[in-house]
Amino acid sequence: MRVPLSWLREYVDLAADATPEGVLAAMVSVGFEEEDVHRFDIAGPVVVGQVLSFEDEPQSNGKTIRWCQVDVGEAEPRGIVCGAHNFAVGDKVVVTLPGAVLPGPFPIAARKTYGHVSDGMIASARELGLGDEHNGILILAELGIDAPVGTDAIALLGLDDVAVEINVTPDRGYAFSLRGVAREYSHATGAVFRDPAERDFAELQPGTGHTAVVDDAAPVRGRVGASEFVTRVVRGVDPSRPTPPWMIARLTLAGMRSLGVLIDITNYVMLELGQPLHGYDLDKLAGGITVRRATPGEKMTTLDGQERALHVEDLLITDESGPIGLAGVMGGGTTEMSETTRNVLIEAATFDPTTIARSARRHKLPSEASKRFERGVDPLIPFVAARRVADLMVELAGGTLTDEGGALFAEVFVGDIELPTGFVQALIGVDYTDAEITGALTTIGAEVAESEGGWTVIPPTWRPDLTDKWTLAEEVARIHGLDRIPSVLPTPPSGRGLTEPQQGRRRVANALAAAGFVETPSFPFTTEAQNDLHGSASGEHLPSIRLANALDGSAPFLRRSLIPGLLQTAHRNISRGLTDLALFETGTVFLPEPGVVYGTDEVPPLGVRPSDEKLAELNASIPPQRRHVAALLTGNVTPRQPGRAAEAAGLSEALDAVRVIAAAAGAQIDVAQATRAALHPGRAGALLIDGAEIGYVGELHPAVAEGADLPGRATVLELDLDALLELAAGSTVAASLSTYPAATQDVSLVVSADVPAGDVRAALVEGAGALLESVRLVDDYRGDGLDAGAKSLTFALRFRADDRTLTAAEATEAKLAGVAVAAERFGAVIRD
């Protein structure tokens, strides 16, 4: 909300030397956030001048300029070249003299042009920042201004005003008005507040003849779409009259364009009181006004010229011709006020916030009106706002206020809240006195009465956010200063903290980051083809969840794998010159089961907690969601350096990452050869725990890497992190460190070339028994000296006992026991 300080002064005592920074500091003290300070980017000298004479001079380029003599209050008139022709001798205009700076910035200097030295410039409204009108220069008489020549035009036109901008949170819609901001400034500083809504009730009665009818057959959440609808009629307006410069200046600083005096008045009052208003050309209305819901297939054209297909929840303002307005959002084009309007019907209504919010979002049509209605508007303000607009149309547009109008309204009921004694102190942690509590609540406009055990509080009508004792306590803290709340760290209760799965996920992520990988979270959206390719081993089609309102229409499905997101991240980094990448992500994948229909068309209302049965139904409508961890490596793991060639990242680095994950989870992961559609044949492996597959690792198929725009090889891995942690559940006991030396031996076994090395290793481990501390494959030989179709696998074995120093014979016996198992299973023989 932008608040011009000259406007704020009308409703609260603001010191003459008050600064924007001081006003913002005061607003911050009562819970608002400061955003910015806005000024007209203009500097003098800018003065009132009078045209003494001019000569029309045609130019070779087809233009005709005027060489003017302008009195600016100095001893001699100034010669100024002007391209506009909408003024006459004797007109008073705004003259920017050399040294002035106009918005842009556009510095003014004496310069030679069209054969003359132009000693300044005669300004238009747009050049001064007072709107978009650029058809000619600004004639002060048309604004009703007759100031002496030489008067400072910046102050005269309100261009010396300044506005502060504050952020208004969704629960404090009342602050989208000068009335609300002035009240809050009064709370912060104690300055006297003058409520612009305080008027004699008798003069607010709108008259008769134009009472609206509300026919809401399908209220949203049981709330009628319009609970109040006030109309007033002003006849004989002149829409060609200029908007006063002070109003244009205030609207401009508030962030709104001047659109003509009639529309400017409705916008001005909306900013002033917080009540959105709309003006209809009365002569274009066909019959009376009815407020109703849209019918199936109905359409209307809004003020922006767009034809909109309506939803049956949309609330409409209609006459006998059909829809003339999308209630609380935007008016219709058929009855808008224009330069031919002579009679105006003013509308000030109270609409259901939920209905307006849904319509604005449904049609992607946020407006100043909808922004206020969806947050809640003071139900007592429509009568005041309608009369205020009517008064301004009489004063500024030359209209006549009639006794025509109408009022449809319901009794305003605000429920009371019980506030127990001691509750505020216990919640906030400050020892407020009873007088401070009741004083704060009275200050914000609430009615407070003593009751048994505390107070009964009726919130003001402009504060729909005050709904319970907790919100009242927050108001007490806000009014008396949040700085009074002590800074005390709470003591966490014992037995709390992260769950075991949360700790496990965090360990895995931290371990990968410590190993040199970079975590890159991505959106969980992808294509159906990517889900099929990376979500299954064979690349077969699998069911995917399609989003009803996807952020990206080209990726409307929820992911079944984390790999597509990593591929996108890798491509984005490579395109920016970062070619050596080690990326990982932990996140949720969505695994719908074939034949099961997910989702629901019945969305429970947001304001009510669903029943346990409804929650169970909603949970059943969600597909299984598993947490995965995935990593991608491409480029070099070691860059080229003096005396050493670059080392490309490959499958061995990916397997190292698997071991890092296994160690962090406290599990033993085995690797078995496998095939996957997205991976290179012969360079893919399944990741197993006790025979259960939990993931895969391998090099991307060249066609897949090319399709992802990756220039070289890329290696990936993906594991079901939930399954990993479940299978690794239980306490991990650290092995004791033996003080006895190890005995090392190597063994080379000849087996068939189609026997996986991992299976041979497993046989050695099983046969060697507890004395075998580690076994590592160090060579895979195929060539001379071996039969065709055979290979020699060399393993480095390390043996150790906990209670003694092993002899060479004991180590050899354990080794041969392992060889025996390998020979039994695979026909392995020791290579001579």
PDB file of C-alpha atoms in Angstrom, residues 26 315 338 468 664 730:
ATOM      1  CA  ALA A  26       6.317   4.079  13.126  1.00  0.00           C
ATOM      2  CA  LEU A 315     -20.867 -13.876  -8.901  1.00  0.00           C
ATOM      3  CA  SER A 338     -17.288   7.223 -20.775  1.00  0.00           C
ATOM      4  CA  ASP A 468     -10.057 -15.886  18.928  1.00  0.00           C
ATOM      5  CA  ALA A 664      26.215 -43.414   5.820  1.00  0.00           C
ATOM      6  CA  GLY A 730      18.938 -51.167  13.741  1.00  0.00           C
TER       7      GLY A 730
END
